[in-house]
Amino acid sequence: MDKTYVPKGQVAGQWYLIDASGETLGRLATKIATLLVGKHRPDYTPGVEMQDHVVVINASKIVANSTRVEEKKYFHHSNYPGGLKEVSFTRQMEIHPDRVIRSAVRGMLPKNRLTARYLDNLKIYAGSDHPHQAQDPQPLQ
């Protein structure tokens, strides 16, 4: 029986830079979720946060299926009676394009205690500028 590898000490994380212009929403979210969980690394261990960070730029320039653009709705609730709010995909892209990507990535992450930690390591910006030059994020093809 093989033993499970567990990394010792603090895991050194990488910073990745992804340009979302022209990318399909679902395929982009899959790439981001894989990087956040750490499944691309040879020392991947389930249940251990790998400290990888992902910076996404040009979030307002993603591409989506025409059916999704017409029919997709985002819901949130104010926790008051009758407080269900609905926002269409096109309106959400105008106001908060980062929330579209964050929602897609959240759906592809495992549903456990680490989900919120993974999402903390995701930085999304609508334009091409980001304040993480000091971390030297590596561009991802």
mmCIF file with all atom_site columns, C-alpha atoms in Angstrom:
data_model
loop_
_atom_site.group_PDB
_atom_site.id
_atom_site.type_symbol
_atom_site.label_atom_id
_atom_site.label_alt_id
_atom_site.label_comp_id
_atom_site.label_asym_id
_atom_site.label_entity_id
_atom_site.label_seq_id
_atom_site.pdbx_PDB_ins_code
_atom_site.Cartn_x
_atom_site.Cartn_y
_atom_site.Cartn_z
_atom_site.occupancy
_atom_site.B_iso_or_equiv
_atom_site.pdbx_formal_charge
_atom_site.auth_seq_id
_atom_site.auth_comp_id
_atom_site.auth_asym_id
_atom_site.auth_atom_id
_atom_site.pdbx_PDB_model_num
ATOM 1   C CA . MET A 1 1   ? 0.000   0.000  0.000   1.00 0.00 ? 1   MET A CA 1
ATOM 2   C CA . ASP A 1 2   ? 1.413   3.368  -1.020  1.00 0.00 ? 2   ASP A CA 1
ATOM 3   C CA . LYS A 1 3   ? 1.671   6.220  1.422   1.00 0.00 ? 3   LYS A CA 1
ATOM 4   C CA . THR A 1 4   ? 0.119   9.603  0.689   1.00 0.00 ? 4   THR A CA 1
ATOM 5   C CA . TYR A 1 5   ? 2.594   12.379 0.045   1.00 0.00 ? 5   TYR A CA 1
ATOM 6   C CA . VAL A 1 6   ? 2.076   15.436 2.244   1.00 0.00 ? 6   VAL A CA 1
ATOM 7   C CA . PRO A 1 7   ? 4.252   18.515 1.629   1.00 0.00 ? 7   PRO A CA 1
ATOM 8   C CA . LYS A 1 8   ? 6.255   19.492 4.707   1.00 0.00 ? 8   LYS A CA 1
ATOM 9   C CA . GLY A 1 9   ? 6.227   23.071 5.991   1.00 0.00 ? 9   GLY A CA 1
ATOM 10  C CA . GLN A 1 10  ? 4.872   26.045 4.091   1.00 0.00 ? 10  GLN A CA 1
ATOM 11  C CA . VAL A 1 11  ? 4.146   25.443 0.410   1.00 0.00 ? 11  VAL A CA 1
ATOM 12  C CA . ALA A 1 12  ? 5.637   28.095 -1.897  1.00 0.00 ? 12  ALA A CA 1
ATOM 13  C CA . GLY A 1 13  ? 2.937   29.312 -4.235  1.00 0.00 ? 13  GLY A CA 1
ATOM 14  C CA . GLN A 1 14  ? 3.182   30.652 -7.772  1.00 0.00 ? 14  GLN A CA 1
ATOM 15  C CA . TRP A 1 15  ? 1.464   33.710 -9.248  1.00 0.00 ? 15  TRP A CA 1
ATOM 16  C CA . TYR A 1 16  ? -0.121  33.271 -12.676 1.00 0.00 ? 16  TYR A CA 1
ATOM 17  C CA . LEU A 1 17  ? -1.369  35.978 -15.053 1.00 0.00 ? 17  LEU A CA 1
ATOM 18  C CA . ILE A 1 18  ? -4.207  35.128 -17.452 1.00 0.00 ? 18  ILE A CA 1
ATOM 19  C CA . ASP A 1 19  ? -5.410  37.439 -20.216 1.00 0.00 ? 19  ASP A CA 1
ATOM 20  C CA . ALA A 1 20  ? -9.134  36.706 -20.616 1.00 0.00 ? 20  ALA A CA 1
ATOM 21  C CA . SER A 1 21  ? -9.680  38.638 -23.848 1.00 0.00 ? 21  SER A CA 1
ATOM 22  C CA . GLY A 1 22  ? -11.248 36.352 -26.455 1.00 0.00 ? 22  GLY A CA 1
ATOM 23  C CA . GLU A 1 23  ? -11.417 33.370 -24.065 1.00 0.00 ? 23  GLU A CA 1
ATOM 24  C CA . THR A 1 24  ? -14.578 31.286 -23.651 1.00 0.00 ? 24  THR A CA 1
ATOM 25  C CA . LEU A 1 25  ? -16.062 31.619 -20.160 1.00 0.00 ? 25  LEU A CA 1
ATOM 26  C CA . GLY A 1 26  ? -16.306 27.916 -19.294 1.00 0.00 ? 26  GLY A CA 1
ATOM 27  C CA . ARG A 1 27  ? -12.885 26.917 -20.612 1.00 0.00 ? 27  ARG A CA 1
ATOM 28  C CA . LEU A 1 28  ? -11.277 29.870 -18.855 1.00 0.00 ? 28  LEU A CA 1
ATOM 29  C CA . ALA A 1 29  ? -13.003 28.983 -15.565 1.00 0.00 ? 29  ALA A CA 1
ATOM 30  C CA . THR A 1 30  ? -11.795 25.380 -15.850 1.00 0.00 ? 30  THR A CA 1
ATOM 31  C CA . LYS A 1 31  ? -8.184  26.531 -16.284 1.00 0.00 ? 31  LYS A CA 1
ATOM 32  C CA . ILE A 1 32  ? -8.440  28.909 -13.338 1.00 0.00 ? 32  ILE A CA 1
ATOM 33  C CA . ALA A 1 33  ? -10.027 26.295 -11.045 1.00 0.00 ? 33  ALA A CA 1
ATOM 34  C CA . THR A 1 34  ? -7.275  23.783 -11.883 1.00 0.00 ? 34  THR A CA 1
ATOM 35  C CA . LEU A 1 35  ? -4.583  26.350 -11.052 1.00 0.00 ? 35  LEU A CA 1
ATOM 36  C CA . LEU A 1 36  ? -6.219  27.408 -7.768  1.00 0.00 ? 36  LEU A CA 1
ATOM 37  C CA . VAL A 1 37  ? -6.620  23.844 -6.508  1.00 0.00 ? 37  VAL A CA 1
ATOM 38  C CA . GLY A 1 38  ? -3.068  22.994 -7.584  1.00 0.00 ? 38  GLY A CA 1
ATOM 39  C CA . LYS A 1 39  ? -3.781  19.949 -9.741  1.00 0.00 ? 39  LYS A CA 1
ATOM 40  C CA . HIS A 1 40  ? -1.188  21.104 -12.288 1.00 0.00 ? 40  HIS A CA 1
ATOM 41  C CA . ARG A 1 41  ? 1.626   20.649 -9.743  1.00 0.00 ? 41  ARG A CA 1
ATOM 42  C CA . PRO A 1 42  ? 3.591   17.430 -9.224  1.00 0.00 ? 42  PRO A CA 1
ATOM 43  C CA . ASP A 1 43  ? 3.334   17.835 -5.423  1.00 0.00 ? 43  ASP A CA 1
ATOM 44  C CA . TYR A 1 44  ? -0.492  18.142 -5.464  1.00 0.00 ? 44  TYR A CA 1
ATOM 45  C CA . THR A 1 45  ? -2.122  16.748 -2.347  1.00 0.00 ? 45  THR A CA 1
ATOM 46  C CA . PRO A 1 46  ? -5.888  16.691 -1.772  1.00 0.00 ? 46  PRO A CA 1
ATOM 47  C CA . GLY A 1 47  ? -6.900  18.804 1.211   1.00 0.00 ? 47  GLY A CA 1
ATOM 48  C CA . VAL A 1 48  ? -3.766  20.994 1.124   1.00 0.00 ? 48  VAL A CA 1
ATOM 49  C CA . GLU A 1 49  ? -3.958  24.535 -0.195  1.00 0.00 ? 49  GLU A CA 1
ATOM 50  C CA . MET A 1 50  ? -1.065  25.036 -2.617  1.00 0.00 ? 50  MET A CA 1
ATOM 51  C CA . GLN A 1 51  ? -0.945  28.871 -2.209  1.00 0.00 ? 51  GLN A CA 1
ATOM 52  C CA . ASP A 1 52  ? -1.145  29.465 -5.980  1.00 0.00 ? 52  ASP A CA 1
ATOM 53  C CA . HIS A 1 53  ? -2.610  32.838 -6.975  1.00 0.00 ? 53  HIS A CA 1
ATOM 54  C CA . VAL A 1 54  ? -4.291  33.682 -10.281 1.00 0.00 ? 54  VAL A CA 1
ATOM 55  C CA . VAL A 1 55  ? -4.577  37.236 -11.649 1.00 0.00 ? 55  VAL A CA 1
ATOM 56  C CA . VAL A 1 56  ? -7.109  37.608 -14.480 1.00 0.00 ? 56  VAL A CA 1
ATOM 57  C CA . ILE A 1 57  ? -7.027  40.747 -16.629 1.00 0.00 ? 57  ILE A CA 1
ATOM 58  C CA . ASN A 1 58  ? -9.416  41.953 -19.380 1.00 0.00 ? 58  ASN A CA 1
ATOM 59  C CA . ALA A 1 59  ? -12.385 40.194 -17.763 1.00 0.00 ? 59  ALA A CA 1
ATOM 60  C CA . SER A 1 60  ? -14.784 42.428 -19.681 1.00 0.00 ? 60  SER A CA 1
ATOM 61  C CA . LYS A 1 61  ? -13.603 40.910 -22.994 1.00 0.00 ? 61  LYS A CA 1
ATOM 62  C CA . ILE A 1 62  ? -14.597 37.272 -22.437 1.00 0.00 ? 62  ILE A CA 1
ATOM 63  C CA . VAL A 1 63  ? -16.701 35.418 -24.985 1.00 0.00 ? 63  VAL A CA 1
ATOM 64  C CA . ALA A 1 64  ? -19.780 33.360 -24.140 1.00 0.00 ? 64  ALA A CA 1
ATOM 65  C CA . ASN A 1 65  ? -22.226 31.159 -26.014 1.00 0.00 ? 65  ASN A CA 1
ATOM 66  C CA . SER A 1 66  ? -25.084 33.134 -27.616 1.00 0.00 ? 66  SER A CA 1
ATOM 67  C CA . THR A 1 67  ? -27.661 31.072 -25.721 1.00 0.00 ? 67  THR A CA 1
ATOM 68  C CA . ARG A 1 68  ? -25.944 31.860 -22.436 1.00 0.00 ? 68  ARG A CA 1
ATOM 69  C CA . VAL A 1 69  ? -25.840 35.569 -23.258 1.00 0.00 ? 69  VAL A CA 1
ATOM 70  C CA . GLU A 1 70  ? -29.603 35.582 -23.836 1.00 0.00 ? 70  GLU A CA 1
ATOM 71  C CA . GLU A 1 71  ? -30.829 33.221 -21.097 1.00 0.00 ? 71  GLU A CA 1
ATOM 72  C CA . LYS A 1 72  ? -28.333 33.176 -18.203 1.00 0.00 ? 72  LYS A CA 1
ATOM 73  C CA . LYS A 1 73  ? -29.493 34.893 -15.001 1.00 0.00 ? 73  LYS A CA 1
ATOM 74  C CA . TYR A 1 74  ? -27.579 35.547 -11.784 1.00 0.00 ? 74  TYR A CA 1
ATOM 75  C CA . PHE A 1 75  ? -29.549 35.510 -8.528  1.00 0.00 ? 75  PHE A CA 1
ATOM 76  C CA . HIS A 1 76  ? -28.848 36.843 -5.060  1.00 0.00 ? 76  HIS A CA 1
ATOM 77  C CA . HIS A 1 77  ? -31.062 37.322 -2.022  1.00 0.00 ? 77  HIS A CA 1
ATOM 78  C CA . SER A 1 78  ? -31.103 40.094 0.565   1.00 0.00 ? 78  SER A CA 1
ATOM 79  C CA . ASN A 1 79  ? -32.377 37.682 3.300   1.00 0.00 ? 79  ASN A CA 1
ATOM 80  C CA . TYR A 1 80  ? -35.553 39.743 3.597   1.00 0.00 ? 80  TYR A CA 1
ATOM 81  C CA . PRO A 1 81  ? -38.966 38.501 2.442   1.00 0.00 ? 81  PRO A CA 1
ATOM 82  C CA . GLY A 1 82  ? -39.316 39.092 -1.294  1.00 0.00 ? 82  GLY A CA 1
ATOM 83  C CA . GLY A 1 83  ? -35.628 40.009 -1.534  1.00 0.00 ? 83  GLY A CA 1
ATOM 84  C CA . LEU A 1 84  ? -34.686 37.816 -4.497  1.00 0.00 ? 84  LEU A CA 1
ATOM 85  C CA . LYS A 1 85  ? -32.786 39.865 -7.090  1.00 0.00 ? 85  LYS A CA 1
ATOM 86  C CA . GLU A 1 86  ? -32.149 38.785 -10.662 1.00 0.00 ? 86  GLU A CA 1
ATOM 87  C CA . VAL A 1 87  ? -29.510 40.133 -13.057 1.00 0.00 ? 87  VAL A CA 1
ATOM 88  C CA . SER A 1 88  ? -29.113 39.064 -16.695 1.00 0.00 ? 88  SER A CA 1
ATOM 89  C CA . PHE A 1 89  ? -25.754 37.988 -18.121 1.00 0.00 ? 89  PHE A CA 1
ATOM 90  C CA . THR A 1 90  ? -25.417 41.055 -20.352 1.00 0.00 ? 90  THR A CA 1
ATOM 91  C CA . ARG A 1 91  ? -26.226 43.458 -17.501 1.00 0.00 ? 91  ARG A CA 1
ATOM 92  C CA . GLN A 1 92  ? -23.778 41.680 -15.177 1.00 0.00 ? 92  GLN A CA 1
ATOM 93  C CA . MET A 1 93  ? -21.062 41.988 -17.846 1.00 0.00 ? 93  MET A CA 1
ATOM 94  C CA . GLU A 1 94  ? -21.715 45.733 -18.061 1.00 0.00 ? 94  GLU A CA 1
ATOM 95  C CA . ILE A 1 95  ? -21.663 46.329 -14.302 1.00 0.00 ? 95  ILE A CA 1
ATOM 96  C CA . HIS A 1 96  ? -19.379 43.637 -12.770 1.00 0.00 ? 96  HIS A CA 1
ATOM 97  C CA . PRO A 1 97  ? -17.614 41.408 -15.324 1.00 0.00 ? 97  PRO A CA 1
ATOM 98  C CA . ASP A 1 98  ? -15.407 40.052 -12.529 1.00 0.00 ? 98  ASP A CA 1
ATOM 99  C CA . ARG A 1 99  ? -18.441 38.478 -10.821 1.00 0.00 ? 99  ARG A CA 1
ATOM 100 C CA . VAL A 1 100 ? -19.262 36.481 -13.965 1.00 0.00 ? 100 VAL A CA 1
ATOM 101 C CA . ILE A 1 101 ? -15.853 34.800 -13.928 1.00 0.00 ? 101 ILE A CA 1
ATOM 102 C CA . ARG A 1 102 ? -15.845 34.405 -10.127 1.00 0.00 ? 102 ARG A CA 1
ATOM 103 C CA . SER A 1 103 ? -19.245 32.683 -10.254 1.00 0.00 ? 103 SER A CA 1
ATOM 104 C CA . ALA A 1 104 ? -18.122 30.292 -12.998 1.00 0.00 ? 104 ALA A CA 1
ATOM 105 C CA . VAL A 1 105 ? -14.912 29.417 -11.125 1.00 0.00 ? 105 VAL A CA 1
ATOM 106 C CA . ARG A 1 106 ? -16.817 28.931 -7.846  1.00 0.00 ? 106 ARG A CA 1
ATOM 107 C CA . GLY A 1 107 ? -19.038 26.368 -9.555  1.00 0.00 ? 107 GLY A CA 1
ATOM 108 C CA . MET A 1 108 ? -15.987 24.379 -10.680 1.00 0.00 ? 108 MET A CA 1
ATOM 109 C CA . LEU A 1 109 ? -14.198 24.313 -7.327  1.00 0.00 ? 109 LEU A CA 1
ATOM 110 C CA . PRO A 1 110 ? -14.765 21.488 -4.827  1.00 0.00 ? 110 PRO A CA 1
ATOM 111 C CA . LYS A 1 111 ? -17.545 22.180 -2.341  1.00 0.00 ? 111 LYS A CA 1
ATOM 112 C CA . ASN A 1 112 ? -15.607 22.031 0.924   1.00 0.00 ? 112 ASN A CA 1
ATOM 113 C CA . ARG A 1 113 ? -13.897 24.212 3.533   1.00 0.00 ? 113 ARG A CA 1
ATOM 114 C CA . LEU A 1 114 ? -11.128 25.238 1.158   1.00 0.00 ? 114 LEU A CA 1
ATOM 115 C CA . THR A 1 115 ? -13.448 26.834 -1.424  1.00 0.00 ? 115 THR A CA 1
ATOM 116 C CA . ALA A 1 116 ? -13.381 30.285 0.195   1.00 0.00 ? 116 ALA A CA 1
ATOM 117 C CA . ARG A 1 117 ? -9.569  30.118 0.530   1.00 0.00 ? 117 ARG A CA 1
ATOM 118 C CA . TYR A 1 118 ? -9.199  29.245 -3.141  1.00 0.00 ? 118 TYR A CA 1
ATOM 119 C CA . LEU A 1 119 ? -11.410 32.170 -4.145  1.00 0.00 ? 119 LEU A CA 1
ATOM 120 C CA . ASP A 1 120 ? -9.332  34.522 -1.964  1.00 0.00 ? 120 ASP A CA 1
ATOM 121 C CA . ASN A 1 121 ? -6.362  33.640 -4.198  1.00 0.00 ? 121 ASN A CA 1
ATOM 122 C CA . LEU A 1 122 ? -8.258  34.726 -7.336  1.00 0.00 ? 122 LEU A CA 1
ATOM 123 C CA . LYS A 1 123 ? -7.843  38.367 -8.427  1.00 0.00 ? 123 LYS A CA 1
ATOM 124 C CA . ILE A 1 124 ? -10.003 39.546 -11.343 1.00 0.00 ? 124 ILE A CA 1
ATOM 125 C CA . TYR A 1 125 ? -9.763  42.922 -13.117 1.00 0.00 ? 125 TYR A CA 1
ATOM 126 C CA . ALA A 1 126 ? -11.989 44.239 -15.919 1.00 0.00 ? 126 ALA A CA 1
ATOM 127 C CA . GLY A 1 127 ? -9.157  46.154 -17.614 1.00 0.00 ? 127 GLY A CA 1
ATOM 128 C CA . SER A 1 128 ? -5.543  45.365 -18.430 1.00 0.00 ? 128 SER A CA 1
ATOM 129 C CA . ASP A 1 129 ? -4.065  47.028 -15.318 1.00 0.00 ? 129 ASP A CA 1
ATOM 130 C CA . HIS A 1 130 ? -3.491  45.167 -12.049 1.00 0.00 ? 130 HIS A CA 1
ATOM 131 C CA . PRO A 1 131 ? -1.675  46.071 -8.803  1.00 0.00 ? 131 PRO A CA 1
ATOM 132 C CA . HIS A 1 132 ? 0.296   42.795 -8.547  1.00 0.00 ? 132 HIS A CA 1
ATOM 133 C CA . GLN A 1 133 ? 3.478   43.624 -10.501 1.00 0.00 ? 133 GLN A CA 1
ATOM 134 C CA . ALA A 1 134 ? 5.536   43.146 -7.347  1.00 0.00 ? 134 ALA A CA 1
ATOM 135 C CA . GLN A 1 135 ? 4.542   39.461 -7.168  1.00 0.00 ? 135 GLN A CA 1
ATOM 136 C CA . ASP A 1 136 ? 5.813   38.981 -10.749 1.00 0.00 ? 136 ASP A CA 1
ATOM 137 C CA . PRO A 1 137 ? 2.907   36.845 -12.063 1.00 0.00 ? 137 PRO A CA 1
ATOM 138 C CA . GLN A 1 138 ? 3.941   34.491 -14.844 1.00 0.00 ? 138 GLN A CA 1
ATOM 139 C CA . PRO A 1 139 ? 1.816   34.752 -18.022 1.00 0.00 ? 139 PRO A CA 1
ATOM 140 C CA . LEU A 1 140 ? -0.069  31.553 -18.791 1.00 0.00 ? 140 LEU A CA 1
ATOM 141 C CA . GLN A 1 141 ? -0.632  30.435 -22.371 1.00 0.00 ? 141 GLN A CA 1
#
